[in-house]
């Protein structure tokens, strides 16, 4: 299969996965159930995804020879994290189909470009400004006001590369601490709740969305996801419509997550987009046990050129992340009725490190 061929895998074909973390691990497990093989490429010899595949490549993302050999062994390439180096994606895309497409990374890897893209679609976001110096930071604060959130334009996740700026803060120190010359300042959103939509889109343009998920963070890291979100039906429909519009505009193939804020207004609540994640997402982990098809299988189906499944939620579902030392209590979860434990096979727990998760399905779906 060449880079320009339409993708139509058959059982026994091989998917290449860039990244060896828990998302790559769960993608490979979903593929195996469908009779598809996976090969994982990661520079980390302790990658948990290596444990569940027969073939793996442990090399740096800049190792062109290793990338070329990897491409020769697979039929299509996907990734478990969005910060794939541009050069890596280019080397692979010249040899095999890469899904989602490389051009999508150019939009979603940069927070400013992503915000501009969303705004051009007529979708609401927090007010924002490009910041490249302490002087432009002061000008942005003057326009947007405080409190506000400053973020690096690239490579931030789980609260890294960002800070809240409040009245009285030393702006010079804030800028120095961020350690970048390329940032974005966003107005602080007094949100009612945080939600996300996990959407899958096929190459033919079919889209399937999972139920809107409500998310709760602790120390900037997702702790709980609950489906369905406790929001009015019209707000849920608005959120799903936004995710579908973004997926279509990107000509996306695979699963993506759109993180949003629900904001109270004079009338009905409104939805603002926070970020797009062009991959399977932590807030979709509940689908492994709480729906008729998981986000991981949907992604595999989409990039394989197979029909998407129609997600049917099994009940009211809560996903709890096991972060750091939370993993030490895994045995207690094994005795909880309706709970399913997922451990990622990582090494020693560290503060802020996602070590596993638990899903609980507690009742029948609402009519």
Coordinates of C-alpha atoms in Angstrom, one line a residue:
X1 CA 0.0 0.0 0.0
X2 CA 1.5 3.4 -1.0
X3 CA 0.9 6.8 0.6
X4 CA -1.6 7.8 -2.1
X5 CA -3.7 4.6 -2.0
X6 CA -7.1 4.6 -0.3
X7 CA -6.9 2.6 2.8
X8 CA -8.8 -0.7 2.9
X9 CA -7.2 -3.1 5.3
X10 CA -8.1 -6.8 5.7
X11 CA -7.6 -9.0 8.7
X12 CA -3.9 -9.8 9.1
X13 CA -2.8 -6.4 7.8
X14 CA -0.5 -4.3 10.0
X15 CA -1.1 -0.8 11.6
X16 CA 1.9 1.2 12.6
X17 CA 1.4 3.3 15.8
X18 CA 3.6 6.2 16.7
X19 CA 3.9 6.4 20.4
X20 CA 4.1 3.7 23.0
X21 CA 2.0 5.0 25.9
X22 CA -1.3 3.7 27.2
X23 CA -3.3 5.1 24.3
X24 CA -1.1 3.1 21.9
X25 CA -1.5 0.1 24.1
X26 CA -5.3 0.2 24.0
X27 CA -5.3 0.9 20.3
X28 CA -3.2 -2.2 19.7
X29 CA -5.5 -4.3 21.9
X30 CA -8.6 -3.1 20.0
X31 CA -6.9 -3.9 16.7
X32 CA -6.0 -7.4 17.8
X33 CA -9.6 -8.2 18.6
X34 CA -10.4 -7.3 14.9
X35 CA -7.6 -9.6 13.6
X36 CA -5.3 -6.7 12.7
X37 CA -1.7 -6.6 13.8
X38 CA 0.1 -3.5 15.1
X39 CA 3.7 -2.4 15.2
X40 CA 4.6 0.3 17.7
X41 CA 7.3 2.9 17.2
X42 CA 8.6 4.7 20.3
X43 CA 11.9 6.0 21.6
X44 CA 11.1 4.8 25.2
X45 CA 12.3 1.2 25.9
X46 CA 9.8 1.0 28.7
X47 CA 6.8 1.9 26.6
X48 CA 3.7 0.0 27.9
X49 CA 2.4 -0.5 24.4
X50 CA 5.4 -2.8 23.6
X51 CA 3.9 -5.4 26.0
X52 CA 0.9 -6.1 23.8
X53 CA 2.4 -6.2 20.3
X54 CA 4.6 -8.8 18.6
X55 CA 6.8 -6.3 16.8
X56 CA 8.1 -2.9 18.0
X57 CA 10.7 -0.4 17.0
X58 CA 12.6 1.4 19.7
X59 CA 14.3 4.4 18.0
X60 CA 14.2 8.2 18.1
X61 CA 11.6 9.9 16.0
X62 CA 14.5 11.6 14.0
X63 CA 16.0 8.2 13.0
X64 CA 15.1 8.2 9.3
X65 CA 16.5 4.7 8.6
X66 CA 14.4 3.3 11.5
X67 CA 11.3 5.1 10.2
X68 CA 11.8 3.8 6.7
X69 CA 12.1 0.2 7.9
X70 CA 9.0 0.8 10.1
X71 CA 7.1 2.0 7.1
X72 CA 8.1 -1.0 5.1
X73 CA 6.5 -3.3 7.7
X74 CA 3.1 -1.6 8.0
X75 CA 0.1 -0.8 5.8
X76 CA -1.0 2.4 7.4
X77 CA 0.3 4.7 10.1
X78 CA -1.5 6.4 13.0
X79 CA -0.4 8.0 16.3
X80 CA -1.4 8.1 19.9
X81 CA -0.1 11.7 20.6
X82 CA -0.5 14.9 18.6
X83 CA 3.1 16.2 19.0
X84 CA 4.5 14.0 16.3
X85 CA 7.6 15.8 14.9
X86 CA 6.8 17.3 11.5
X87 CA 9.8 15.6 9.9
X88 CA 8.8 12.2 11.2
X89 CA 5.3 12.6 9.7
X90 CA 6.8 13.7 6.4
X91 CA 9.1 10.7 6.2
X92 CA 6.3 8.3 6.8
X93 CA 3.7 10.1 4.7
X94 CA 5.9 9.7 1.7
X95 CA 5.8 6.0 2.0
X96 CA 2.5 5.0 3.7
X97 CA -0.9 6.5 4.3
X98 CA -0.8 8.5 7.7
X99 CA -4.1 8.9 9.4
X100 CA -5.2 11.3 10.6
X101 CA -3.4 13.3 7.8
X102 CA -0.2 15.2 8.5
X103 CA -1.7 18.5 7.6
X104 CA -4.2 18.2 10.5
X105 CA -1.2 18.1 12.9
X106 CA -0.1 21.5 11.5
X107 CA -3.4 22.9 12.7
X108 CA -3.8 21.2 16.1
X109 CA -0.1 21.3 17.3
X110 CA -0.3 25.1 17.6
X111 CA -2.9 26.6 19.9
X112 CA -3.0 29.9 18.1
X113 CA -3.5 28.3 14.6
X114 CA -6.1 25.9 16.2
X115 CA -8.1 28.8 17.7
X116 CA -8.0 30.7 14.5
X117 CA -9.3 27.6 12.6
X118 CA -12.2 27.2 15.1
X119 CA -13.2 30.8 14.9
X120 CA -13.2 30.7 11.1
X121 CA -15.8 28.0 11.4
X122 CA -18.0 30.4 13.3
X123 CA -17.6 28.4 16.6
X124 CA -17.1 30.2 19.9
X125 CA -13.9 30.2 21.9
X126 CA -12.6 32.3 24.8
X127 CA -11.1 35.6 23.7
X128 CA -7.4 35.2 22.9
X129 CA -4.3 36.9 21.7
X130 CA -0.9 36.0 20.3
X131 CA 2.0 36.7 22.7
X132 CA 5.6 36.8 21.8
X133 CA 7.2 39.1 24.4
X134 CA 6.5 40.6 27.8
X135 CA 5.5 43.8 26.0
X136 CA 2.9 41.9 23.9
X137 CA 1.8 40.1 27.0
X138 CA 1.0 43.4 28.7
X139 CA -0.9 44.6 25.7
X140 CA -2.9 41.4 25.5
X141 CA -3.8 41.7 29.2
X142 CA -4.8 45.3 28.7
X143 CA -7.3 44.1 26.0
X144 CA -8.5 40.8 27.4
X145 CA -8.3 41.6 31.2
X146 CA -7.6 39.5 34.2
X147 CA -7.7 36.7 35.3
X148 CA -6.4 35.1 32.1
X149 CA -4.5 32.0 31.1
X150 CA -1.2 32.1 29.3
X151 CA -0.2 28.9 27.4
X152 CA 2.7 27.9 25.3
X153 CA 1.5 27.6 21.7
X154 CA 3.0 24.1 21.4
X155 CA 3.7 21.0 23.4
X156 CA 1.5 21.6 26.4
X157 CA -0.6 18.9 28.1
X158 CA -2.1 18.1 31.6
X159 CA -1.6 21.6 32.7
X160 CA 2.1 21.8 31.6
X161 CA 3.1 24.9 29.7
X162 CA 0.4 27.2 31.1
X163 CA -0.3 29.4 34.1
X164 CA -3.2 31.6 35.4
X165 CA -2.4 35.3 35.6
X166 CA -4.1 37.3 38.3
X167 CA -4.2 40.9 39.4
X168 CA -1.0 41.8 41.2
X169 CA 1.2 39.1 39.5
X170 CA 4.6 40.1 38.2
X171 CA 4.1 39.9 34.4
X172 CA 7.9 39.8 33.7
X173 CA 8.3 36.8 36.0
X174 CA 5.3 35.0 34.5
X175 CA 6.8 35.4 31.0
X176 CA 10.2 34.3 32.2
X177 CA 8.7 31.2 34.0
X178 CA 6.8 30.1 30.9
X179 CA 10.1 29.8 29.1
X180 CA 8.9 30.4 25.5
X181 CA 8.8 33.1 22.9
X182 CA 5.6 31.8 21.4
X183 CA 2.5 31.8 23.6
X184 CA -1.2 32.6 23.6
X185 CA -3.2 34.5 26.2
X186 CA -6.8 33.3 26.7
X187 CA -9.5 35.0 28.7
X188 CA -10.4 33.0 31.8
X189 CA -13.8 31.3 31.2
X190 CA -16.1 31.1 34.3
X191 CA -17.5 27.9 33.1
X192 CA -20.4 25.9 34.5
X193 CA -18.8 22.6 33.6
X194 CA -16.2 21.1 31.4
X195 CA -17.3 18.6 28.7
X196 CA -15.9 16.8 25.7
X197 CA -17.2 15.0 22.6
X198 CA -15.4 12.0 21.2
X199 CA -16.2 11.8 17.5
X200 CA -15.2 9.3 14.8
X201 CA -15.1 10.1 11.1
X202 CA -14.5 7.7 8.2
X203 CA -12.8 8.5 5.0
X204 CA -16.2 8.5 3.3
X205 CA -17.4 11.3 5.7
X206 CA -19.6 9.2 8.0
X207 CA -19.5 10.6 11.6
X208 CA -20.4 8.9 14.9
X209 CA -20.3 10.7 18.2
X210 CA -20.3 9.2 21.6
X211 CA -22.5 10.7 24.3
X212 CA -21.2 14.0 25.6
X213 CA -18.9 13.5 28.6
X214 CA -18.6 15.6 31.7
X215 CA -15.0 16.0 33.0
X216 CA -13.6 16.9 36.3
X217 CA -9.9 17.9 36.7
X218 CA -7.6 17.8 39.7
X219 CA -4.3 19.8 39.5
X220 CA -4.9 20.3 35.8
X221 CA -5.1 16.5 35.2
X222 CA -8.4 14.7 34.3
X223 CA -9.6 12.8 37.4
X224 CA -13.2 11.8 36.5
X225 CA -15.3 11.5 33.4
X226 CA -19.0 10.9 33.5
X227 CA -21.3 9.9 30.7
X228 CA -23.8 11.3 29.9
X229 CA -23.0 14.8 30.9
X230 CA -25.6 16.5 33.2
X231 CA -26.6 19.1 30.5
X232 CA -29.8 19.9 28.7
X233 CA -30.4 17.9 25.5
X234 CA -30.1 21.0 23.4
X235 CA -26.7 21.8 24.8
X236 CA -25.6 18.2 24.1
X237 CA -26.8 18.5 20.6
X238 CA -24.9 21.8 20.2
X239 CA -21.7 20.1 21.5
X240 CA -22.0 17.2 19.1
X241 CA -22.7 19.5 16.2
X242 CA -19.5 21.4 16.9
X243 CA -17.5 18.2 17.0
X244 CA -19.0 17.1 13.7
X245 CA -18.4 20.4 12.1
X246 CA -14.7 20.4 13.2
X247 CA -14.2 16.8 12.0
X248 CA -15.7 17.6 8.6
X249 CA -13.7 20.8 8.1
X250 CA -10.5 19.0 8.9
X251 CA -11.5 16.1 6.5
X252 CA -10.5 14.0 9.5
X253 CA -10.2 10.2 9.4
X254 CA -10.1 8.6 12.9
X255 CA -11.2 9.6 16.4
X256 CA -10.8 13.1 17.7
X257 CA -11.8 14.7 21.0
X258 CA -13.1 18.3 21.3
X259 CA -12.9 19.7 24.8
X260 CA -15.4 22.5 25.6
X261 CA -16.7 24.7 28.3
X262 CA -20.4 25.1 29.1
X263 CA -21.0 28.7 30.0
X264 CA -24.2 30.1 31.7
X265 CA -25.9 33.0 30.0
X266 CA -29.1 35.0 30.2
X267 CA -30.9 32.3 28.2
X268 CA -29.8 28.7 27.6
X269 CA -26.1 27.8 28.4
X270 CA -23.7 28.1 25.5
X271 CA -20.7 26.0 24.5
X272 CA -17.2 27.3 23.9
X273 CA -14.4 25.2 22.4
X274 CA -11.3 24.9 24.5
X275 CA -9.0 22.5 22.6
X276 CA -9.0 19.8 19.9
X277 CA -7.1 16.5 20.5
X278 CA -6.5 14.7 17.1
X279 CA -6.4 11.3 18.7
X280 CA -8.2 9.0 21.1
X281 CA -8.6 10.8 24.4
X282 CA -8.5 10.2 28.1
X283 CA -12.1 11.4 28.5
X284 CA -13.2 8.6 26.1
X285 CA -11.8 5.8 28.2
X286 CA -15.3 5.1 29.6
X287 CA -16.3 3.7 26.2
X288 CA -14.1 0.6 26.8
X289 CA -16.7 -0.8 29.2
X290 CA -19.6 1.6 29.0
X291 CA -20.5 1.4 25.3
X292 CA -21.2 -1.1 22.6
X293 CA -18.0 0.0 20.8
X294 CA -14.9 1.8 22.3
X295 CA -13.2 4.9 21.0
X296 CA -10.2 2.7 20.3
X297 CA -12.1 0.3 18.0
X298 CA -13.8 3.2 16.3
X299 CA -10.4 4.7 15.5
X300 CA -9.0 1.4 14.2
X301 CA -12.1 0.9 12.0
X302 CA -11.9 4.4 10.6
X303 CA -8.2 4.2 9.6
X304 CA -8.7 0.7 8.3
X305 CA -11.4 1.8 5.9
X306 CA -14.0 -0.3 7.8
X307 CA -17.6 0.8 8.7
X308 CA -17.9 2.8 11.9
X309 CA -20.0 1.3 14.7
X310 CA -23.1 3.0 16.2
X311 CA -22.2 3.7 19.8
X312 CA -24.8 2.6 22.4
X313 CA -24.1 3.5 26.0
X314 CA -24.7 0.6 28.4
X315 CA -25.6 2.8 31.4
X316 CA -24.5 5.8 33.4
X317 CA -20.8 5.5 33.4
X318 CA -18.0 7.0 35.5
X319 CA -14.3 6.8 34.6
X320 CA -11.8 7.4 37.4
X321 CA -8.1 8.0 36.5
X322 CA -5.6 6.3 38.8
X323 CA -2.9 8.9 39.0
X324 CA 0.4 8.5 40.8
X325 CA 0.0 6.6 44.0
X326 CA -3.7 5.9 43.3
X327 CA -2.5 2.8 41.5
X328 CA -1.5 1.3 44.9
X329 CA -5.2 0.9 45.7
X330 CA -6.0 -1.2 42.6
X331 CA -7.0 -4.2 44.6
X332 CA -9.8 -2.3 46.4
X333 CA -11.3 -1.5 43.0
X334 CA -11.3 -5.2 42.0
X335 CA -14.1 -5.9 44.6
X336 CA -16.4 -3.0 43.5
X337 CA -19.5 -4.3 41.7
X338 CA -19.8 -2.9 38.2
X339 CA -16.2 -1.7 38.1
X340 CA -13.6 -2.7 35.6
X341 CA -9.9 -2.0 36.3
X342 CA -7.4 -1.1 33.6
X343 CA -3.7 -1.0 34.5
X344 CA -1.3 0.3 32.0
X345 CA 1.8 -1.7 32.9
X346 CA 3.9 1.3 33.6
X347 CA 6.8 1.4 36.1
X348 CA 6.9 3.1 39.5
X349 CA 4.2 5.6 40.2
X350 CA 5.1 9.3 40.0
X351 CA 3.1 12.3 40.9
X352 CA 0.9 13.3 38.0
X353 CA 1.5 10.1 36.0
X354 CA -1.5 8.3 34.7
X355 CA -1.1 4.7 35.8
X356 CA -4.5 3.2 35.0
X357 CA -8.2 3.9 35.2
X358 CA -11.4 2.3 36.4
X359 CA -14.8 2.4 34.7
X360 CA -18.1 1.9 36.6
X361 CA -21.4 1.2 34.9
X362 CA -24.1 1.9 37.4
X363 CA -27.5 1.8 35.8
X364 CA -29.5 1.3 32.7
X365 CA -29.5 4.1 30.1
X366 CA -32.1 6.8 30.4
X367 CA -34.9 6.5 27.8

